[in-house]
């Protein structure tokens, strides 16, 4: 039953896949010279497992992400990609395993300290503050740097003013970086979907994180918007050196954008390597297009 | 004006917001004390001011921070009884200090009853704030100390003196009330437009996202309960000292809590102006209904019928508002203004 439905899903995606398999998007593999693996890991997961009501969503996942790389995690629906990001950001508690963020090891990442640990994220379904303007939404990304109390805010004391000015400057830079100037003072709820996705990226980037977790940043976008978003993600890495973990459904975008790709299926990691390696991996082809004998299709 | 209509979706500019309050201050301190009849002051303006302030307080908690509370009237009671006791037991305490201490007492109780908000949301939180309502009313009735062992439990409010000036007359009480309301409203207005206010909205709109970006969610919720209860507590002092002139637990029952919640629903959640529009509506509506009823039905429209029809019409109005205009009178007001604006240009 499950295999059959997966087969159908894979069948629908088949044209897209065959394009990739044919090497439609060549990727330079210079960065992938394997150096000392774990030594320079910005993020390392070891033996992560989680289950919901007896269903194993993730089992025994190891993932290692180097500083400054764009690391994609792909997989069919229900493969556990979002669970993985929710564990890294502390929203889910892993049943076992450890998470090391820039050298600090946790069995449970404290979500409320996530921003101070240098991790920012976006959400698969938009998680913006609809009652605030674009500018205020972006500014909220730096709330973790604020120290002034509400009394200082009401009385507009120097520290509150200084913080506001410092944050406003960073917000302006980020808004310019993501070309959001024209809508900066609009209520975020009044923007089209694609722009809201970009505002969410802005809110994450303004925090100047070391690690950026993107949960399907291009889901539901048009081809043009996807290309634009991919450009922003790459620019964020190139200009700010942020380490990016990218979960994405659109496998074409992933292959063109990422340095290394991990593939999940039914909560297990079935492949891990450069886009070129992953693209030819028989297990990946099986997960995405079904078995060779056509049983699942 | 046409440009303004086009930019409706944008966040309004500050100077526009400042013009209206400036006019209101002139009316409040110039025209009303000079010309208003004592009926207008006693029966309309004083309850309007106290309820407006309570609505401003509840709106901060429910409208801005998204925490539903049915305990407003309990926090008003705490404020009123705390003010009475501070005034009674501390010799020579200035009225302003009494009111601030009363507000702080209400804030303390508010934080205690806000603790469930760390675990509960929405409807469940509203039910848990009912505990405040019942507990406070019970405690104030049970322990005679709070009402200074007054046999009836109903105590008359103390003389109101500010800097040597007695304010016991209608105009004096009005000035005390309106000044308190203006000062606190201005402070709340500054708060909701500051980073703290935006934290409130962030917690309301998406608690998970707020937590992940580093908003101290628990502290923000408790702060909202504390500030909101402070303001509602001071509103309780105004209600008891300037409007009713008596302090009694029965005056702060569940009906009052609902009344304040209806004010912010009808007026518009997360809108400062909405609290005042809603309060004006709630205060004026029964008077209009009674005049209208007497005019149409004569002697048939007695106080029993008035009370009943008031409940029916108010209930229907709330349902209509929730369906047709969830943003309340405040949004209705905006739309009307835009329509007039676009017609004139």
XYZ file of N, CA and C in Angstrom, chain B residues 49-63 67-81 83 99-100 102-107 110 129 133 180 184 188 224-240 252 256-257 260-261 264:
204
model
N -14.943 56.370 31.118
C -13.486 56.467 31.298
C -12.933 55.230 32.002
N -13.615 54.795 33.072
C -13.112 53.639 33.814
C -13.132 52.387 32.936
N -14.233 52.196 32.197
C -14.323 51.004 31.353
C -13.344 51.074 30.184
N -13.129 52.278 29.652
C -12.154 52.430 28.566
C -10.779 51.994 29.031
N -10.412 52.453 30.231
C -9.075 52.117 30.726
C -8.961 50.610 30.940
N -10.018 50.007 31.505
C -9.987 48.557 31.692
C -9.856 47.861 30.338
N -10.553 48.404 29.328
C -10.493 47.792 27.996
C -9.105 47.967 27.383
N -8.487 49.119 27.617
C -7.111 49.311 27.143
C -6.209 48.238 27.757
N -6.418 47.983 29.041
C -5.615 46.969 29.729
C -5.857 45.579 29.170
N -7.125 45.216 29.008
C -7.427 43.870 28.509
C -6.981 43.726 27.057
N -7.101 44.812 26.300
C -6.699 44.769 24.896
C -5.200 44.493 24.765
N -4.435 45.017 25.698
C -2.994 44.764 25.687
C -2.741 43.261 25.808
N -3.488 42.629 26.693
C -3.289 41.203 26.947
C -3.920 40.339 25.854
N -5.179 40.624 25.527
C -5.910 39.768 24.594
C -5.692 40.203 23.148
N -5.803 41.498 22.891
C -5.684 41.981 21.519
C -4.261 41.916 21.010
N -3.622 36.548 24.598
C -3.970 35.709 25.741
C -5.382 36.072 26.207
N -6.309 35.142 26.017
C -7.703 35.405 26.345
C -7.904 35.359 27.855
N -8.540 36.407 28.409
C -8.745 36.437 29.858
C -10.183 36.788 30.196
N -10.726 36.080 31.172
C -12.058 36.390 31.688
C -11.964 36.862 33.132
N -10.780 37.338 33.524
C -10.588 37.721 34.924
C -10.481 39.219 35.140
N -10.817 40.009 34.119
C -10.610 41.463 34.214
C -11.247 42.071 35.454
N -12.493 41.666 35.701
C -13.211 42.271 36.802
C -12.551 41.937 38.142
N -11.934 40.758 38.237
C -11.207 40.402 39.457
C -10.022 41.344 39.657
N -9.329 41.677 38.569
C -8.180 42.562 38.704
C -8.635 43.984 39.031
N -9.821 44.367 38.537
C -10.394 45.658 38.932
C -10.677 45.660 40.426
N -11.243 44.550 40.911
C -11.562 44.447 42.329
C -10.303 44.534 43.183
N -9.255 43.842 42.742
C -7.998 43.885 43.486
C -7.502 45.327 43.561
N -7.567 46.034 42.429
C -7.125 47.423 42.401
C -7.933 48.281 43.353
N -9.256 48.135 43.291
C -10.121 48.978 44.109
C -9.902 48.716 45.600
N -9.858 47.416 45.974
C -9.686 47.110 47.394
C -8.283 47.435 47.884
N -6.442 49.895 46.757
C -6.417 51.351 46.914
C -7.108 51.750 48.212
N -2.827 54.939 43.921
C -3.252 54.308 42.671
C -2.152 53.439 42.089
N -0.911 53.910 42.170
C 0.193 53.108 41.624
C 0.341 51.812 42.422
N -1.978 50.325 44.088
C -3.129 49.473 43.757
C -2.872 48.739 42.449
N -2.324 49.479 41.484
C -2.000 48.859 40.198
C -0.977 47.756 40.361
N 0.037 48.008 41.198
C 1.080 46.997 41.400
C 0.487 45.755 42.071
N -0.434 45.970 43.031
C -1.084 44.812 43.664
C -1.829 43.985 42.625
N -2.574 44.684 41.757
C -3.320 43.966 40.716
C -2.357 43.246 39.781
N -1.226 43.890 39.475
C -0.241 43.261 38.592
C 0.286 41.975 39.215
N -2.278 39.454 38.909
C -2.372 39.126 37.483
C -1.293 38.147 37.060
N -8.543 31.558 33.731
C -8.602 32.906 34.318
C -9.913 33.143 35.066
N -11.441 35.197 38.837
C -12.727 35.829 39.078
C -13.374 35.304 40.361
N -5.851 60.338 34.545
C -5.310 58.990 34.712
C -5.399 58.201 33.408
N -2.103 56.876 31.285
C -1.861 55.441 31.109
C -2.014 55.026 29.643
N 0.722 53.141 27.362
C 0.433 51.877 26.663
C 0.677 52.048 25.159
N 2.910 40.745 29.853
C 1.617 41.205 29.341
C 0.558 41.091 30.438
N 0.562 39.984 31.178
C -0.392 39.845 32.284
C -0.162 40.932 33.331
N 1.113 41.203 33.653
C 1.421 42.171 34.704
C 0.975 43.575 34.294
N 1.373 44.022 33.113
C 1.043 45.393 32.704
C -0.461 45.532 32.508
N -1.049 44.529 31.863
C -2.489 44.564 31.648
C -3.240 44.636 32.981
N -2.828 43.822 33.945
C -3.518 43.812 35.230
C -3.287 45.117 35.992
N -2.094 45.691 35.830
C -1.816 46.987 36.455
C -2.852 48.004 35.985
N -3.024 48.065 34.674
C -3.932 49.062 34.096
C -5.374 48.776 34.495
N -5.741 47.490 34.446
C -7.107 47.130 34.837
C -7.328 47.427 36.321
N -6.290 47.211 37.131
C -6.374 47.523 38.560
C -6.643 49.004 38.789
N -5.908 49.858 38.072
C -6.128 51.300 38.204
C -7.528 51.659 37.706
N -7.974 50.981 36.641
C -9.339 51.205 36.151
C -10.343 50.842 37.241
N -10.034 49.796 38.018
C -10.905 49.412 39.133
C -10.979 50.513 40.181
N -9.828 51.167 40.436
C -9.818 52.277 41.386
C -10.728 53.393 40.876
N -10.611 53.717 39.593
C -11.460 54.779 39.028
C -12.935 54.393 39.128
N -13.218 53.140 38.804
C -14.609 52.657 38.831
C -15.209 52.844 40.228
N -14.444 52.433 41.241
C -14.966 52.474 42.605
C -14.891 53.884 43.212
N -17.865 43.790 41.195
C -16.832 43.295 40.265
C -17.084 41.822 39.971
N -19.082 41.860 34.679
C -18.183 42.972 34.369
C -17.031 42.483 33.478
N -16.494 41.305 33.802
C -15.407 40.748 32.978
C -15.866 40.560 31.543
N -16.175 43.872 29.681
C -14.908 44.432 29.182
C -14.428 43.655 27.957
N -14.641 42.341 27.986
C -14.269 41.546 26.811
C -15.112 41.962 25.600
N -13.845 45.163 23.949
C -12.714 45.082 23.003
C -13.093 44.293 21.752
